[in-house]
XYZ file of C-alpha atoms in Angstrom:
362
model
C 19.680 7.031 6.080
C 16.730 4.666 5.491
C 13.287 6.006 4.724
C 11.969 4.677 8.064
C 14.736 6.504 9.939
C 13.971 9.717 8.066
C 10.244 9.445 8.716
C 10.792 8.691 12.415
C 12.884 11.855 12.645
C 9.691 13.812 11.948
C 7.908 12.382 15.000
C 8.898 15.291 17.212
C 7.262 17.667 14.720
C 4.036 15.701 14.936
C 3.789 16.535 18.683
C 2.889 20.143 17.884
C -0.634 20.817 19.098
C -2.884 23.501 17.679
C -5.725 25.341 19.357
C -7.951 28.219 18.353
C -5.788 30.694 20.245
C -3.362 31.427 17.390
C -2.613 30.951 13.718
C -0.085 28.141 13.471
C 2.114 27.859 10.396
C 4.773 25.759 8.797
C 7.429 27.924 7.165
C 10.498 27.199 5.095
C 13.648 26.963 7.237
C 16.083 25.608 4.665
C 15.939 24.721 1.003
C 15.764 20.911 0.697
C 18.684 18.910 -0.628
C 17.204 15.631 -1.813
C 14.129 14.608 0.137
C 12.866 16.947 2.832
C 14.194 16.547 6.400
C 12.942 18.027 9.680
C 15.442 20.903 9.653
C 13.858 22.184 6.397
C 10.715 23.230 8.338
C 10.072 25.955 10.905
C 7.043 25.976 13.255
C 5.559 29.409 13.829
C 2.609 30.848 15.750
C 1.128 34.314 15.421
C -2.153 36.042 16.352
C -5.241 35.034 14.388
C -5.710 37.762 11.774
C -8.885 39.875 11.500
C -10.491 40.299 8.084
C -10.745 43.788 6.675
C -13.384 45.180 4.320
C -13.852 42.818 1.399
C -12.056 39.953 3.150
C -12.946 36.718 4.935
C -11.278 34.726 7.711
C -10.837 31.071 6.815
C -10.303 28.271 9.349
C -8.390 25.308 7.897
C -9.864 21.797 8.150
C -7.833 19.749 5.669
C -4.689 20.279 3.617
C -3.575 18.307 0.574
C 0.032 17.415 -0.221
C 1.755 17.068 -3.583
C 5.361 16.556 -4.745
C 5.462 20.080 -6.160
C 5.534 21.459 -2.599
C 9.182 20.477 -2.334
C 9.836 22.619 -5.430
C 8.109 25.556 -3.719
C 10.468 25.073 -0.772
C 13.461 24.930 -3.112
C 12.441 28.148 -4.803
C 12.221 26.389 -8.171
C 8.435 26.658 -8.536
C 6.597 29.941 -8.758
C 3.587 30.763 -6.614
C 1.670 33.414 -8.475
C 4.270 35.990 -9.503
C 6.981 35.080 -7.011
C 9.084 32.251 -5.653
C 9.192 31.224 -2.002
C 12.230 31.466 0.252
C 13.230 30.785 3.874
C 10.747 32.356 6.261
C 7.794 32.059 3.886
C 4.683 30.003 4.659
C 4.754 26.829 2.543
C 2.401 26.897 -0.413
C -0.538 24.466 -0.661
C -4.243 23.998 -1.181
C -6.879 22.598 1.119
C -10.352 22.877 2.613
C -11.402 25.671 4.960
C -14.563 27.196 6.408
C -15.478 30.866 6.357
C -15.694 31.857 10.035
C -15.850 35.656 9.608
C -16.885 37.496 6.481
C -16.695 41.131 5.438
C -17.017 40.113 1.779
C -20.364 40.558 0.020
C -20.093 37.289 -1.944
C -19.108 34.906 0.857
C -21.151 33.855 3.893
C -19.992 32.595 7.279
C -20.328 28.813 7.385
C -19.521 28.194 3.729
C -16.856 25.577 3.035
C -14.307 26.318 0.331
C -11.434 24.644 -1.488
C -8.484 26.779 -2.434
C -5.015 28.208 -1.806
C -4.654 28.276 1.989
C -0.979 27.508 2.564
C 0.372 25.507 5.476
C -1.419 27.439 8.195
C -4.476 27.013 10.420
C -6.127 30.346 9.588
C -5.972 32.670 6.622
C -7.394 36.074 5.720
C -8.276 36.274 2.050
C -9.828 38.616 -0.459
C -10.931 35.434 -2.356
C -9.269 36.573 -5.557
C -9.038 34.619 -8.809
C -5.324 34.142 -8.159
C -6.094 32.074 -5.027
C -8.686 30.066 -7.013
C -11.206 29.412 -4.238
C -14.255 27.283 -5.052
C -17.330 26.618 -2.959
C -17.748 23.009 -1.965
C -21.339 21.802 -2.314
C -22.865 20.253 0.808
C -23.956 17.156 -1.143
C -23.379 14.459 1.449
C -19.778 13.808 0.465
C -17.050 14.449 3.086
C -15.338 17.842 3.061
C -12.041 15.910 3.235
C -12.459 15.021 -0.467
C -11.848 18.700 -1.298
C -8.192 18.191 -0.282
C -7.643 15.697 -3.068
C -10.278 13.723 -4.959
C -12.560 16.747 -5.297
C -9.609 19.102 -5.524
C -6.516 19.617 -7.644
C -5.637 15.926 -7.580
C -8.995 15.137 -9.086
C -8.629 17.853 -11.692
C -5.177 16.491 -12.600
C -6.485 12.953 -13.026
C -9.503 14.016 -15.091
C -7.690 16.543 -17.275
C -4.731 14.236 -17.841
C -6.867 11.279 -18.830
C -9.709 12.868 -20.779
C -8.422 16.189 -22.079
C -4.940 14.919 -22.899
C -5.061 11.112 -23.165
C -8.117 10.685 -25.434
C -8.925 7.302 -23.811
C -10.918 4.792 -25.856
C -12.769 1.651 -24.947
C -10.422 -1.341 -25.241
C -7.201 0.725 -25.057
C -4.203 -1.297 -23.956
C -3.097 1.039 -21.198
C -0.163 1.288 -18.810
C -0.259 3.522 -15.738
C 2.750 4.310 -13.545
C 2.365 5.597 -10.017
C -0.903 3.691 -9.962
C -1.208 3.674 -6.160
C -0.688 7.418 -5.804
C -3.226 10.178 -5.597
C -3.657 10.783 -9.334
C -2.930 7.201 -10.330
C -5.552 5.670 -8.017
C -8.188 7.873 -9.698
C -6.969 7.434 -13.281
C -7.011 3.644 -12.971
C -10.669 3.623 -11.906
C -11.818 6.224 -14.425
C -10.047 4.476 -17.281
C -11.471 1.084 -16.377
C -14.924 1.863 -14.958
C -15.888 4.913 -16.996
C -14.125 4.329 -20.352
C -13.497 0.591 -20.511
C -9.704 0.515 -20.932
C -7.568 -2.489 -20.027
C -5.151 -1.111 -17.448
C -1.808 -2.525 -16.328
C -0.595 -0.550 -13.290
C 2.903 -0.054 -11.902
C 3.408 0.354 -8.143
C 6.007 -0.388 -5.485
C 5.614 -3.417 -3.212
C 3.234 -6.340 -2.859
C 0.671 -4.411 -0.792
C 0.392 -1.597 -3.283
C 0.141 -4.050 -6.173
C -2.734 -5.794 -4.379
C -4.333 -2.381 -3.797
C -4.210 -1.291 -7.457
C -5.671 -4.633 -8.606
C -8.677 -3.744 -6.409
C -8.848 -0.225 -7.813
C -9.094 -0.519 -11.573
C -5.954 -2.352 -12.702
C -6.317 -5.775 -14.326
C -2.672 -6.566 -13.600
C 0.139 -5.041 -11.621
C 3.911 -4.657 -12.027
C 5.948 -4.290 -8.831
C 8.809 -1.956 -9.733
C 10.615 -2.931 -6.519
C 10.657 -6.666 -7.292
C 9.942 -7.150 -11.014
C 11.967 -6.524 -14.159
C 9.699 -3.804 -15.572
C 10.698 -4.370 -19.178
C 10.170 -8.134 -18.956
C 6.764 -7.654 -17.300
C 5.727 -5.134 -19.943
C 6.637 -7.664 -22.638
C 4.492 -10.237 -20.829
C 1.475 -8.108 -19.921
C 1.485 -5.744 -22.917
C 2.723 -8.185 -25.571
C 0.632 -6.363 -28.181
C 2.055 -2.987 -27.246
C 0.668 0.115 -25.561
C -2.127 2.376 -26.832
C -2.087 4.773 -23.878
C 0.591 5.372 -21.261
C -0.202 7.687 -18.320
C 3.155 8.698 -16.809
C 3.544 9.793 -13.208
C 7.189 8.834 -12.703
C 9.303 9.620 -15.779
C 12.838 8.220 -16.053
C 13.506 4.659 -17.141
C 9.828 3.673 -16.892
C 8.874 6.272 -19.470
C 11.700 5.094 -21.681
C 10.562 1.462 -21.421
C 6.990 2.340 -22.383
C 8.163 4.416 -25.358
C 9.825 1.253 -26.740
C 6.493 -0.585 -26.697
C 4.105 1.857 -28.375
C 1.452 0.727 -30.839
C 0.600 2.838 -33.851
C -1.128 6.149 -32.964
C -0.429 5.714 -29.262
C -0.785 8.478 -26.703
C 1.487 9.329 -23.778
C 0.333 11.703 -21.018
C 3.106 13.355 -18.989
C 1.568 14.072 -15.591
C 4.577 13.793 -13.301
C 8.162 12.558 -13.080
C 8.710 11.908 -9.390
C 11.508 9.399 -10.031
C 13.575 12.317 -11.398
C 12.877 15.033 -8.835
C 15.726 14.255 -6.448
C 18.364 13.176 -9.003
C 21.574 15.141 -9.038
C 21.740 14.877 -12.844
C 18.645 15.270 -15.058
C 17.426 12.144 -16.814
C 18.007 12.184 -20.576
C 15.325 10.462 -22.586
C 17.063 8.591 -25.372
C 14.259 7.084 -27.478
C 11.717 9.844 -28.073
C 12.005 9.115 -31.818
C 9.694 6.142 -31.209
C 6.931 8.762 -31.384
C 7.776 9.405 -35.017
C 7.994 5.732 -35.915
C 4.516 5.045 -34.518
C 2.765 8.318 -35.408
C 2.225 8.765 -31.665
C 1.641 11.798 -29.461
C 3.324 12.663 -26.145
C 1.628 15.516 -24.333
C 2.324 17.210 -21.031
C -0.100 19.393 -19.114
C -0.249 21.839 -16.209
C -3.315 21.427 -14.051
C -3.995 25.167 -13.629
C -4.399 25.485 -17.385
C -7.541 23.363 -17.043
C -9.105 25.185 -14.154
C -11.846 26.695 -16.343
C -13.311 23.154 -16.486
C -13.553 22.927 -12.688
C -17.337 22.743 -12.342
C -17.754 20.109 -15.055
C -14.872 17.985 -13.724
C -16.028 18.122 -10.091
C -19.559 17.237 -11.213
C -18.247 14.230 -13.125
C -16.124 13.007 -10.218
C -18.849 13.491 -7.596
C -21.237 11.568 -9.823
C -18.795 8.679 -10.248
C -18.228 8.569 -6.482
C -21.979 8.522 -5.897
C -22.633 5.690 -8.374
C -19.681 3.601 -7.202
C -17.495 3.785 -10.276
C -14.878 5.749 -8.354
C -13.850 4.798 -4.800
C -12.053 7.767 -3.271
C -8.787 6.815 -1.584
C -7.161 9.426 0.648
C -4.214 8.686 2.911
C -4.887 11.058 5.784
C -2.274 12.022 8.385
C -3.850 13.261 11.613
C -2.788 16.622 12.985
C -1.284 19.758 11.486
C 2.042 18.820 13.069
C 2.256 15.849 10.669
C 2.492 17.983 7.528
C 6.299 17.709 7.061
C 6.253 13.929 7.561
C 3.384 13.595 5.085
C 5.398 15.450 2.439
C 8.377 13.150 3.006
C 5.977 10.195 2.621
C 5.358 11.158 -1.005
C 9.006 10.906 -1.996
C 9.380 7.528 -0.327
C 6.199 6.266 -1.992
C 4.812 5.539 1.475
C 1.323 6.863 0.725
C -1.589 5.051 -0.875
C -4.041 7.333 -2.707
C -4.141 11.080 -2.182
C -1.872 12.268 0.638
C -3.726 14.659 2.944
C -3.601 16.009 6.450
C -6.551 16.447 8.789
C -6.118 19.720 10.647
C -9.523 19.860 12.378
C -11.571 17.139 10.738
C -15.014 17.717 9.275
C -16.758 21.065 9.730
C -19.533 20.717 12.288
C -22.032 23.111 10.610
C -21.768 23.538 6.864
C -23.848 25.828 4.685
């Protein structure tokens, strides 16, 4: 079944309309086999909950999407101390406004970014486990909290700066360059650090996009021979490779490392739906070049939240970072938006607008 046929199968889901008369949710119906399909999702409505003592009621405005959400649905990724199963609300972060508060530290009207789940309301005790952060009303759209000023931004910043040790003049390669993390890393590496970035993306439109967002040159993995293009565009080798896809692309970049190169393992989306795991055959290139390959988990960097969000907001304000968010309209579009990620149909951070911008924001 083609990706267009699969995406069109979600159109009936997108007809679901929400109002402020209930809490609408997307729950797991079936564990996905390969990419998600409509039958993997269950639409549910229940009464809007009331906050108890020490709790707040949150009204959802935006939700972000990430490939890991499919792993939550499969039960292969933990959410706190448990895994999800059929009947559970799908896990995810987004932007919400406090509409009722019985919590001494949170006021009605504040806008927050945190663990909301795929639902239009949530009652929360605002615990550390849910990792809620206030969003400053600094003139930037609240929508950015679902990606650029959210976990996607933290992933891009932590992966590049805390793990990649980027240096001015680095000969850099970036896979997944048109995605949420990639579209930020390319701009930060070029405009903030001064790296020379070759990006990898799928299709002529995406390659044109990444050349406008931080990449000096682009490799089209759908049309080009990646290894031949790497030999052409990185003839002197690679100082820094930021990996969002894994698989054969990671293997090709390992073959072309310069001495003391760095590889950042951010994601491996090309491997997520394979029936057999990919076996990396040439990791010994790290030894031959005295290089470092380092993975990271974004929640291990959450103690740097304030500094990272300050950096990113500053770069957005001064023009060094142009935020790119691919926003699906309507809560009913959430399943389709998740499928988009696995077909590479999104450009920038994949998000969903549930209610749009808050009208009054403290």
